[in-house]
């Protein structure tokens, strides 16, 4: 079986397991305890915080460990908006993850905020002119993701952040799909908050972090004992924090090698060349052909049904998805593709193949041929 659904989750890296097993079996103290086992756990937590801060190019006090990307994004959006009430206006892009969109919607419903949604173009890139026109003197917070989780487009975070700062707004970025592909320190330098998920990069599910500038007021989502400098109460998940930081460091090191950069291009070319030469079938790459991370490749096949293609691919030994795993069970078409101008019927045919840098070239070649064969088989029925 060839697993090409890394944008949904990844296996835990062996290097990560080696580091955290002692924290789960022998060195399992509560880092808030004053005895030796507790202090040993506290040192492990400090190591994790320092490691993550180094990758992100920030101070250790800017790192808050959370349960994952969804909590990180919720804490950033709700915490900064409520903690810095300079206005009641929010902006997010039309292709944000539900963790961002629903957090903003909550502030609208329960705290009287206004929300504007900034459009994207047909390639899934934020329309900077339209975004800039939405900014107001009372804009509190804007959210622009680094990489879209469905089509892989890289967003102009630096330019959007500069425009937002010009009116005094805070800037949040969902960095979940950027980890392992882009320089997170470069992104972090432009924003006030950056969310990361551990299990997308070889860490544990249920663990992640938020980079948030320590000087900013942050209203916590979880109240209690005041852990994480009173920004996220609850006994710290030391193993999860160490796993996230270790995976983040390993991903950053792999990113510098450029490994697997050509795999995405090979997958795209093989599928498009293999299908678009057949007069019965149309295949279209979604997202920008160039401004994208190589690890997320998404197509629409107007002559097929997306779920049918997925079933046929799994029968042929390739596991992938139709889009965001967080929308599992929903029959609605992708909001990302709709925002990009696709009609509902075409949006329902989306197939996303995503992988990490450890994928083998032979696996990509096999998967690409399987996509061509699967779509041709379905279209010919």
CSV table of N, CA, C and O in Angstrom, one decimal, residues 93-201:
chain,number,residue,atom,x,y,z
A,93,UNK,N,-8.8,34.7,5.0
A,93,UNK,CA,-8.9,34.4,3.5
A,93,UNK,C,-10.0,33.4,3.3
A,93,UNK,O,-10.4,32.7,4.2
A,94,UNK,N,-10.5,33.3,2.1
A,94,UNK,CA,-11.6,32.4,1.8
A,94,UNK,C,-11.3,30.9,1.8
A,94,UNK,O,-12.2,30.1,1.7
A,95,UNK,N,-10.0,30.6,1.9
A,95,UNK,CA,-9.6,29.2,1.8
A,95,UNK,C,-9.0,28.7,3.1
A,95,UNK,O,-8.3,27.7,3.2
A,96,UNK,N,-9.3,29.4,4.2
A,96,UNK,CA,-8.7,29.0,5.5
A,96,UNK,C,-9.3,27.7,6.0
A,96,UNK,O,-10.5,27.3,5.6
A,97,UNK,N,-8.6,27.0,6.8
A,97,UNK,CA,-9.0,25.7,7.4
A,97,UNK,C,-10.2,26.0,8.3
A,97,UNK,O,-10.3,27.1,8.9
A,98,UNK,N,-11.1,25.1,8.5
A,98,UNK,CA,-12.3,25.3,9.4
A,98,UNK,C,-11.9,25.8,10.8
A,98,UNK,O,-12.6,26.5,11.5
A,99,UNK,N,-10.7,25.4,11.3
A,99,UNK,CA,-10.2,25.8,12.6
A,99,UNK,C,-10.1,27.3,12.7
A,99,UNK,O,-10.3,27.9,13.8
A,100,UNK,N,-9.8,27.9,11.6
A,100,UNK,CA,-9.7,29.4,11.6
A,100,UNK,C,-11.1,30.0,11.3
A,100,UNK,O,-11.5,30.9,12.0
A,101,UNK,N,-11.8,29.5,10.3
A,101,UNK,CA,-13.1,30.1,9.9
A,101,UNK,C,-14.1,30.0,11.1
A,101,UNK,O,-14.8,30.9,11.4
A,102,UNK,N,-14.1,28.8,11.7
A,102,UNK,CA,-15.1,28.7,12.8
A,102,UNK,C,-14.7,29.4,14.1
A,102,UNK,O,-15.6,29.9,14.8
A,103,UNK,N,-13.4,29.6,14.3
A,103,UNK,CA,-13.0,30.5,15.4
A,103,UNK,C,-13.4,31.9,15.2
A,103,UNK,O,-13.9,32.6,16.2
A,104,UNK,N,-13.3,32.4,14.0
A,104,UNK,CA,-13.7,33.7,13.7
A,104,UNK,C,-15.3,33.9,13.8
A,104,UNK,O,-15.8,34.8,14.3
A,105,UNK,N,-16.0,32.8,13.3
A,105,UNK,CA,-17.4,32.8,13.3
A,105,UNK,C,-17.9,32.9,14.8
A,105,UNK,O,-18.9,33.5,15.1
A,106,UNK,N,-17.2,32.2,15.7
A,106,UNK,CA,-17.6,32.2,17.1
A,106,UNK,C,-17.5,33.6,17.6
A,106,UNK,O,-18.4,34.1,18.4
A,107,UNK,N,-16.4,34.4,17.3
A,107,UNK,CA,-16.3,35.7,17.8
A,107,UNK,C,-17.4,36.6,17.2
A,107,UNK,O,-17.8,37.6,17.9
A,108,UNK,N,-17.8,36.4,16.0
A,108,UNK,CA,-18.9,37.1,15.4
A,108,UNK,C,-20.2,36.8,16.2
A,108,UNK,O,-21.0,37.8,16.6
A,109,UNK,N,-20.5,35.6,16.4
A,109,UNK,CA,-21.7,35.2,17.1
A,109,UNK,C,-21.8,35.6,18.5
A,109,UNK,O,-22.9,36.1,19.0
A,110,UNK,N,-20.7,35.5,19.3
A,110,UNK,CA,-20.8,35.7,20.7
A,110,UNK,C,-20.1,36.9,21.3
A,110,UNK,O,-20.3,37.2,22.4
A,111,UNK,N,-19.3,37.6,20.5
A,111,UNK,CA,-18.6,38.8,21.0
A,111,UNK,C,-18.8,40.0,20.1
A,111,UNK,O,-18.0,41.0,20.3
A,112,UNK,N,-19.7,40.0,19.2
A,112,UNK,CA,-20.0,41.2,18.4
A,112,UNK,C,-19.0,41.6,17.4
A,112,UNK,O,-19.0,42.8,17.0
A,113,UNK,N,-18.1,40.7,17.0
A,113,UNK,CA,-17.1,41.1,16.0
A,113,UNK,C,-17.7,41.1,14.6
A,113,UNK,O,-18.8,40.5,14.3
A,114,UNK,N,-17.2,41.9,13.7
A,114,UNK,CA,-17.5,41.8,12.3
A,114,UNK,C,-16.5,41.1,11.5
A,114,UNK,O,-15.3,41.1,11.9
A,115,UNK,N,-16.9,40.4,10.5
A,115,UNK,CA,-15.9,39.5,9.7
A,115,UNK,C,-16.0,39.8,8.2
A,115,UNK,O,-17.1,39.9,7.7
A,116,UNK,N,-14.9,40.0,7.6
A,116,UNK,CA,-14.8,40.0,6.1
A,116,UNK,C,-13.9,38.9,5.7
A,116,UNK,O,-12.9,38.5,6.3
A,117,UNK,N,-14.4,38.2,4.6
A,117,UNK,CA,-13.6,37.1,4.0
A,117,UNK,C,-13.0,37.6,2.7
A,117,UNK,O,-13.6,38.0,1.8
A,118,UNK,N,-11.6,37.5,2.7
A,118,UNK,CA,-10.9,38.0,1.5
A,118,UNK,C,-10.8,37.0,0.4
A,118,UNK,O,-10.6,35.8,0.7
A,119,UNK,N,-11.1,37.3,-0.8
A,119,UNK,CA,-11.2,36.4,-1.9
A,119,UNK,C,-9.8,35.9,-2.4
A,119,UNK,O,-8.8,36.5,-2.0
A,120,UNK,N,-9.8,34.8,-3.1
A,120,UNK,CA,-8.6,34.3,-3.7
A,120,UNK,C,-8.8,34.2,-5.2
A,120,UNK,O,-10.0,34.3,-5.7
A,121,UNK,N,-7.8,34.1,-6.0
A,121,UNK,CA,-7.9,34.0,-7.5
A,121,UNK,C,-8.2,32.5,-7.8
A,121,UNK,O,-8.3,31.6,-7.0
A,122,UNK,N,-8.2,32.3,-9.1
A,122,UNK,CA,-8.5,31.0,-9.6
A,122,UNK,C,-7.4,29.9,-9.3
A,122,UNK,O,-7.7,28.7,-9.5
A,123,UNK,N,-6.2,30.4,-8.9
A,123,UNK,CA,-5.2,29.5,-8.6
A,123,UNK,C,-5.0,29.3,-7.1
A,123,UNK,O,-4.1,28.6,-6.6
A,124,UNK,N,-6.0,29.9,-6.4
A,124,UNK,CA,-6.0,29.7,-4.9
A,124,UNK,C,-5.0,30.6,-4.1
A,124,UNK,O,-4.7,30.3,-3.0
A,125,UNK,N,-4.6,31.8,-4.7
A,125,UNK,CA,-3.8,32.7,-4.1
A,125,UNK,C,-4.6,33.9,-3.6
A,125,UNK,O,-5.4,34.4,-4.3
A,126,UNK,N,-4.3,34.3,-2.4
A,126,UNK,CA,-5.0,35.5,-1.8
A,126,UNK,C,-4.9,36.7,-2.8
A,126,UNK,O,-3.8,37.1,-3.3
A,127,UNK,N,-6.0,37.3,-3.0
A,127,UNK,CA,-6.1,38.6,-3.8
A,127,UNK,C,-5.7,39.7,-2.9
A,127,UNK,O,-6.4,40.2,-2.0
A,128,UNK,N,-4.4,40.1,-3.0
A,128,UNK,CA,-3.9,41.1,-2.1
A,128,UNK,C,-4.5,42.5,-2.2
A,128,UNK,O,-4.7,43.2,-1.2
A,129,UNK,N,-4.9,42.9,-3.4
A,129,UNK,CA,-5.6,44.2,-3.6
A,129,UNK,C,-7.0,44.1,-2.8
A,129,UNK,O,-7.3,45.1,-2.1
A,130,UNK,N,-7.7,43.1,-3.0
A,130,UNK,CA,-9.0,43.0,-2.4
A,130,UNK,C,-8.8,42.9,-0.8
A,130,UNK,O,-9.6,43.5,-0.1
A,131,UNK,N,-7.8,42.1,-0.4
A,131,UNK,CA,-7.5,42.0,1.0
A,131,UNK,C,-7.2,43.4,1.6
A,131,UNK,O,-7.7,43.8,2.7
A,132,UNK,N,-6.4,44.1,0.9
A,132,UNK,CA,-5.9,45.5,1.5
A,132,UNK,C,-7.1,46.4,1.6
A,132,UNK,O,-7.2,47.2,2.5
A,133,UNK,N,-8.1,46.3,0.6
A,133,UNK,CA,-9.2,47.2,0.6
A,133,UNK,C,-10.2,46.9,1.8
A,133,UNK,O,-11.0,47.7,2.2
A,134,UNK,N,-10.1,45.6,2.3
A,134,UNK,CA,-11.0,45.2,3.4
A,134,UNK,C,-10.4,45.7,4.8
A,134,UNK,O,-11.2,45.8,5.7
A,135,UNK,N,-9.1,46.1,4.8
A,135,UNK,CA,-8.5,46.5,6.1
A,135,UNK,C,-9.1,47.9,6.5
A,135,UNK,O,-9.4,48.7,5.7
A,136,UNK,N,-9.3,48.0,7.8
A,136,UNK,CA,-9.9,49.2,8.4
A,136,UNK,C,-9.1,49.6,9.6
A,136,UNK,O,-8.4,48.8,10.2
A,137,UNK,N,-9.3,50.9,10.1
A,137,UNK,CA,-8.6,51.3,11.3
A,137,UNK,C,-9.0,50.5,12.5
A,137,UNK,O,-8.2,50.4,13.4
A,138,UNK,N,-10.2,49.8,12.5
A,138,UNK,CA,-10.6,49.0,13.7
A,138,UNK,C,-10.4,47.5,13.4
A,138,UNK,O,-10.9,46.7,14.2
A,139,UNK,N,-9.6,47.2,12.4
A,139,UNK,CA,-9.3,45.8,12.2
A,139,UNK,C,-8.4,45.3,13.3
A,139,UNK,O,-7.3,45.8,13.5
A,140,UNK,N,-8.9,44.3,14.0
A,140,UNK,CA,-8.2,43.7,15.2
A,140,UNK,C,-7.2,42.7,14.8
A,140,UNK,O,-6.1,42.7,15.2
A,141,UNK,N,-7.6,41.7,13.9
A,141,UNK,CA,-6.8,40.6,13.6
A,141,UNK,C,-7.1,40.1,12.2
A,141,UNK,O,-8.3,40.1,11.8
A,142,UNK,N,-6.1,39.7,11.5
A,142,UNK,CA,-6.2,39.0,10.2
A,142,UNK,C,-5.6,37.7,10.3
A,142,UNK,O,-4.6,37.4,11.0
A,143,UNK,N,-6.1,36.7,9.5
A,143,UNK,CA,-5.6,35.4,9.4
A,143,UNK,C,-5.4,35.0,8.0
A,143,UNK,O,-6.4,34.9,7.2
A,144,UNK,N,-4.1,34.7,7.6
A,144,UNK,CA,-3.8,34.2,6.3
A,144,UNK,C,-2.9,33.0,6.4
A,144,UNK,O,-1.8,33.1,7.1
A,145,UNK,N,-3.3,31.8,5.9
A,145,UNK,CA,-2.6,30.6,6.1
A,145,UNK,C,-1.3,30.6,5.2
A,145,UNK,O,-1.2,31.4,4.2
A,146,UNK,N,-0.3,29.9,5.6
A,146,UNK,CA,0.9,29.8,4.8
A,146,UNK,C,0.8,29.0,3.6
A,146,UNK,O,1.3,29.3,2.5
A,147,UNK,N,0.2,27.8,3.8
A,147,UNK,CA,0.0,26.8,2.7
A,147,UNK,C,-1.4,26.3,2.8
A,147,UNK,O,-1.8,25.8,3.8
A,148,UNK,N,-2.1,26.3,1.6
A,148,UNK,CA,-3.4,25.7,1.7
A,148,UNK,C,-3.4,24.2,1.8
A,148,UNK,O,-2.6,23.5,1.1
A,149,UNK,N,-4.2,23.6,2.7
A,149,UNK,CA,-4.2,22.2,3.0
A,149,UNK,C,-4.8,21.3,1.9
A,149,UNK,O,-4.6,20.1,1.9
A,150,UNK,N,-5.6,21.9,1.0
A,150,UNK,CA,-6.2,21.1,-0.1
A,150,UNK,C,-5.5,21.2,-1.4
A,150,UNK,O,-5.4,20.2,-2.1
A,151,UNK,N,-5.0,22.4,-1.8
A,151,UNK,CA,-4.4,22.5,-3.1
A,151,UNK,C,-2.9,22.8,-3.1
A,151,UNK,O,-2.2,22.8,-4.1
A,152,UNK,N,-2.4,23.1,-1.9
A,152,UNK,CA,-0.9,23.3,-1.7
A,152,UNK,C,-0.4,24.6,-2.1
A,152,UNK,O,0.9,24.8,-2.1
A,153,UNK,N,-1.2,25.6,-2.4
A,153,UNK,CA,-0.7,26.9,-2.8
A,153,UNK,C,-0.1,27.6,-1.6
A,153,UNK,O,-0.5,27.6,-0.5
A,154,UNK,N,1.0,28.3,-1.9
A,154,UNK,CA,1.7,29.1,-0.9
A,154,UNK,C,1.2,30.5,-1.0
A,154,UNK,O,1.1,31.2,-2.0
A,155,UNK,N,0.8,31.0,0.2
A,155,UNK,CA,0.1,32.3,0.3
A,155,UNK,C,1.1,33.5,0.6
A,155,UNK,O,2.2,33.2,1.2
A,156,UNK,N,0.8,34.7,0.1
A,156,UNK,CA,1.7,35.8,0.3
A,156,UNK,C,1.6,36.4,1.7
A,156,UNK,O,1.1,37.5,1.9
A,157,UNK,N,2.0,35.6,2.7
A,157,UNK,CA,1.9,36.0,4.1
A,157,UNK,C,2.6,37.3,4.4
A,157,UNK,O,2.1,38.2,5.1
A,158,UNK,N,3.8,37.4,3.9
A,158,UNK,CA,4.6,38.6,4.3
A,158,UNK,C,3.9,39.9,3.8
A,158,UNK,O,3.9,40.9,4.5
A,159,UNK,N,3.4,39.9,2.5
A,159,UNK,CA,2.8,41.1,2.0
A,159,UNK,C,1.5,41.4,2.7
A,159,UNK,O,1.2,42.5,3.0
A,160,UNK,N,0.7,40.3,3.0
A,160,UNK,CA,-0.6,40.5,3.7
A,160,UNK,C,-0.3,41.1,5.1
A,160,UNK,O,-1.0,42.0,5.6
A,161,UNK,N,0.8,40.5,5.8
A,161,UNK,CA,1.1,41.0,7.1
A,161,UNK,C,1.5,42.5,7.1
A,161,UNK,O,1.2,43.2,8.0
A,162,UNK,N,2.3,42.9,6.1
A,162,UNK,CA,2.7,44.3,6.0
A,162,UNK,C,1.6,45.2,5.9
A,162,UNK,O,1.5,46.3,6.5
A,163,UNK,N,0.6,44.8,5.0
A,163,UNK,CA,-0.6,45.6,4.8
A,163,UNK,C,-1.4,45.7,6.1
A,163,UNK,O,-1.9,46.8,6.5
A,164,UNK,N,-1.5,44.6,6.8
A,164,UNK,CA,-2.3,44.6,8.1
A,164,UNK,C,-1.6,45.4,9.2
A,164,UNK,O,-2.3,46.1,9.9
A,165,UNK,N,-0.3,45.3,9.3
A,165,UNK,CA,0.4,46.1,10.3
A,165,UNK,C,0.3,47.6,10.0
A,165,UNK,O,0.3,48.4,11.0
A,166,UNK,N,0.1,48.0,8.8
A,166,UNK,CA,0.0,49.4,8.5
A,166,UNK,C,-1.3,50.0,9.1
A,166,UNK,O,-1.3,51.2,9.3
A,167,UNK,N,-2.3,49.2,9.4
A,167,UNK,CA,-3.5,49.7,10.0
A,167,UNK,C,-3.5,49.3,11.5
A,167,UNK,O,-4.5,49.6,12.2
A,168,UNK,N,-2.4,48.7,12.0
A,168,UNK,CA,-2.4,48.3,13.4
A,168,UNK,C,-2.9,47.0,13.8
A,168,UNK,O,-3.1,46.7,15.0
A,169,UNK,N,-3.3,46.2,12.8
A,169,UNK,CA,-3.9,44.9,13.1
A,169,UNK,C,-2.9,43.8,13.4
A,169,UNK,O,-1.7,43.9,13.0
A,170,UNK,N,-3.3,42.9,14.2
A,170,UNK,CA,-2.4,41.7,14.5
A,170,UNK,C,-2.6,40.7,13.4
A,170,UNK,O,-3.6,40.6,12.7
A,171,UNK,N,-1.6,39.8,13.3
A,171,UNK,CA,-1.5,38.9,12.2
A,171,UNK,C,-1.4,37.5,12.7
A,171,UNK,O,-0.4,37.2,13.4
A,172,UNK,N,-2.3,36.6,12.3
A,172,UNK,CA,-2.2,35.2,12.6
A,172,UNK,C,-2.0,34.4,11.4
A,172,UNK,O,-2.5,34.7,10.3
A,173,UNK,N,-1.2,33.3,11.4
A,173,UNK,CA,-0.9,32.4,10.3
A,173,UNK,C,-1.1,31.0,10.7
A,173,UNK,O,-0.5,30.5,11.7
A,174,UNK,N,-1.9,30.2,10.0
A,174,UNK,CA,-2.0,28.8,10.1
A,174,UNK,C,-0.8,28.2,9.4
A,174,UNK,O,-0.8,28.2,8.1
A,175,UNK,N,0.2,27.7,10.1
A,175,UNK,CA,1.4,27.1,9.5
A,175,UNK,C,1.5,25.6,9.4
A,175,UNK,O,2.5,25.1,9.1
A,176,UNK,N,0.3,25.0,9.6
A,176,UNK,CA,0.3,23.5,9.7
A,176,UNK,C,0.9,22.8,8.5
A,176,UNK,O,1.7,21.9,8.6
A,177,UNK,N,0.5,23.2,7.3
A,177,UNK,CA,1.0,22.5,6.1
A,177,UNK,C,2.3,23.1,5.6
A,177,UNK,O,2.8,22.6,4.6
A,178,UNK,N,2.8,24.2,6.2
A,178,UNK,CA,4.0,24.7,5.8
A,178,UNK,C,5.2,24.0,6.4
A,178,UNK,O,6.3,24.0,5.8
A,179,UNK,N,5.0,23.4,7.6
A,179,UNK,CA,6.1,22.8,8.3
A,179,UNK,C,6.6,21.6,7.5
A,179,UNK,O,5.9,20.8,6.9
A,180,UNK,N,7.9,21.6,7.3
A,180,UNK,CA,8.6,20.6,6.6
A,180,UNK,C,8.8,21.0,5.1
A,180,UNK,O,9.6,20.3,4.4
A,181,UNK,N,8.2,22.1,4.7
A,181,UNK,CA,8.4,22.5,3.3
A,181,UNK,C,8.9,23.9,3.2
A,181,UNK,O,9.7,24.2,2.2
A,182,UNK,N,8.5,24.8,4.1
A,182,UNK,CA,8.9,26.2,4.0
A,182,UNK,C,9.7,26.5,5.3
A,182,UNK,O,9.7,25.8,6.3
A,183,UNK,N,10.4,27.7,5.2
A,183,UNK,CA,11.2,28.2,6.3
A,183,UNK,C,10.3,28.8,7.3
A,183,UNK,O,9.8,29.9,7.1
A,184,UNK,N,10.0,28.1,8.4
A,184,UNK,CA,9.0,28.7,9.4
A,184,UNK,C,9.5,29.9,10.1
A,184,UNK,O,8.7,30.8,10.5
A,185,UNK,N,10.8,30.0,10.2
A,185,UNK,CA,11.4,31.2,10.9
A,185,UNK,C,11.1,32.5,10.0
A,185,UNK,O,10.8,33.5,10.6
A,186,UNK,N,11.2,32.3,8.7
A,186,UNK,CA,10.9,33.4,7.8
A,186,UNK,C,9.4,33.8,7.9
A,186,UNK,O,9.1,35.0,7.9
A,187,UNK,N,8.5,32.9,8.0
A,187,UNK,CA,7.1,33.2,8.2
A,187,UNK,C,6.9,33.8,9.5
A,187,UNK,O,6.2,34.8,9.7
A,188,UNK,N,7.5,33.2,10.6
A,188,UNK,CA,7.2,33.7,11.9
A,188,UNK,C,7.7,35.2,12.1
A,188,UNK,O,7.1,35.9,12.9
A,189,UNK,N,8.7,35.6,11.3
A,189,UNK,CA,9.2,36.9,11.4
A,189,UNK,C,8.2,38.0,11.0
A,189,UNK,O,8.3,39.1,11.5
A,190,UNK,N,7.2,37.6,10.3
A,190,UNK,CA,6.2,38.5,9.8
A,190,UNK,C,4.9,38.5,10.5
A,190,UNK,O,4.1,39.4,10.3
A,191,UNK,N,4.7,37.6,11.4
A,191,UNK,CA,3.4,37.4,12.1
A,191,UNK,C,3.5,37.5,13.6
A,191,UNK,O,4.5,37.4,14.2
A,192,UNK,N,2.3,37.6,14.2
A,192,UNK,CA,2.2,37.7,15.7
A,192,UNK,C,1.9,36.3,16.3
A,192,UNK,O,2.2,36.1,17.4
A,193,UNK,N,1.4,35.4,15.5
A,193,UNK,CA,1.0,34.1,15.9
A,193,UNK,C,1.1,33.1,14.8
A,193,UNK,O,0.7,33.4,13.7
A,194,UNK,N,1.6,31.9,15.1
A,194,UNK,CA,1.8,30.9,14.1
A,194,UNK,C,1.4,29.5,14.7
A,194,UNK,O,2.0,29.1,15.7
A,195,UNK,N,0.4,28.8,14.1
A,195,UNK,CA,0.0,27.5,14.6
A,195,UNK,C,0.7,26.4,13.9
A,195,UNK,O,0.9,26.4,12.7
A,196,UNK,N,1.1,25.3,14.7
A,196,UNK,CA,1.8,24.2,14.2
A,196,UNK,C,1.1,22.9,14.8
A,196,UNK,O,0.7,22.9,15.9
A,197,UNK,N,1.0,21.8,14.0
A,197,UNK,CA,0.5,20.6,14.4
A,197,UNK,C,1.6,19.5,14.4
A,197,UNK,O,2.3,19.4,13.4
A,198,UNK,N,1.7,18.7,15.4
A,198,UNK,CA,2.8,17.7,15.5
A,198,UNK,C,2.6,16.6,14.6
A,198,UNK,O,3.6,16.1,14.0
A,199,UNK,N,1.4,16.1,14.4
A,199,UNK,CA,1.2,14.8,13.7
A,199,UNK,C,1.3,15.0,12.2
A,199,UNK,O,1.3,14.0,11.4
A,200,UNK,N,1.4,16.2,11.7
A,200,UNK,CA,1.6,16.4,10.2
A,200,UNK,C,3.1,16.3,9.8
A,200,UNK,O,3.4,16.2,8.7
A,201,UNK,N,4.0,16.2,10.8
A,201,UNK,CA,5.4,16.2,10.5
A,201,UNK,C,6.1,15.1,11.3
A,201,UNK,O,7.3,15.2,11.5
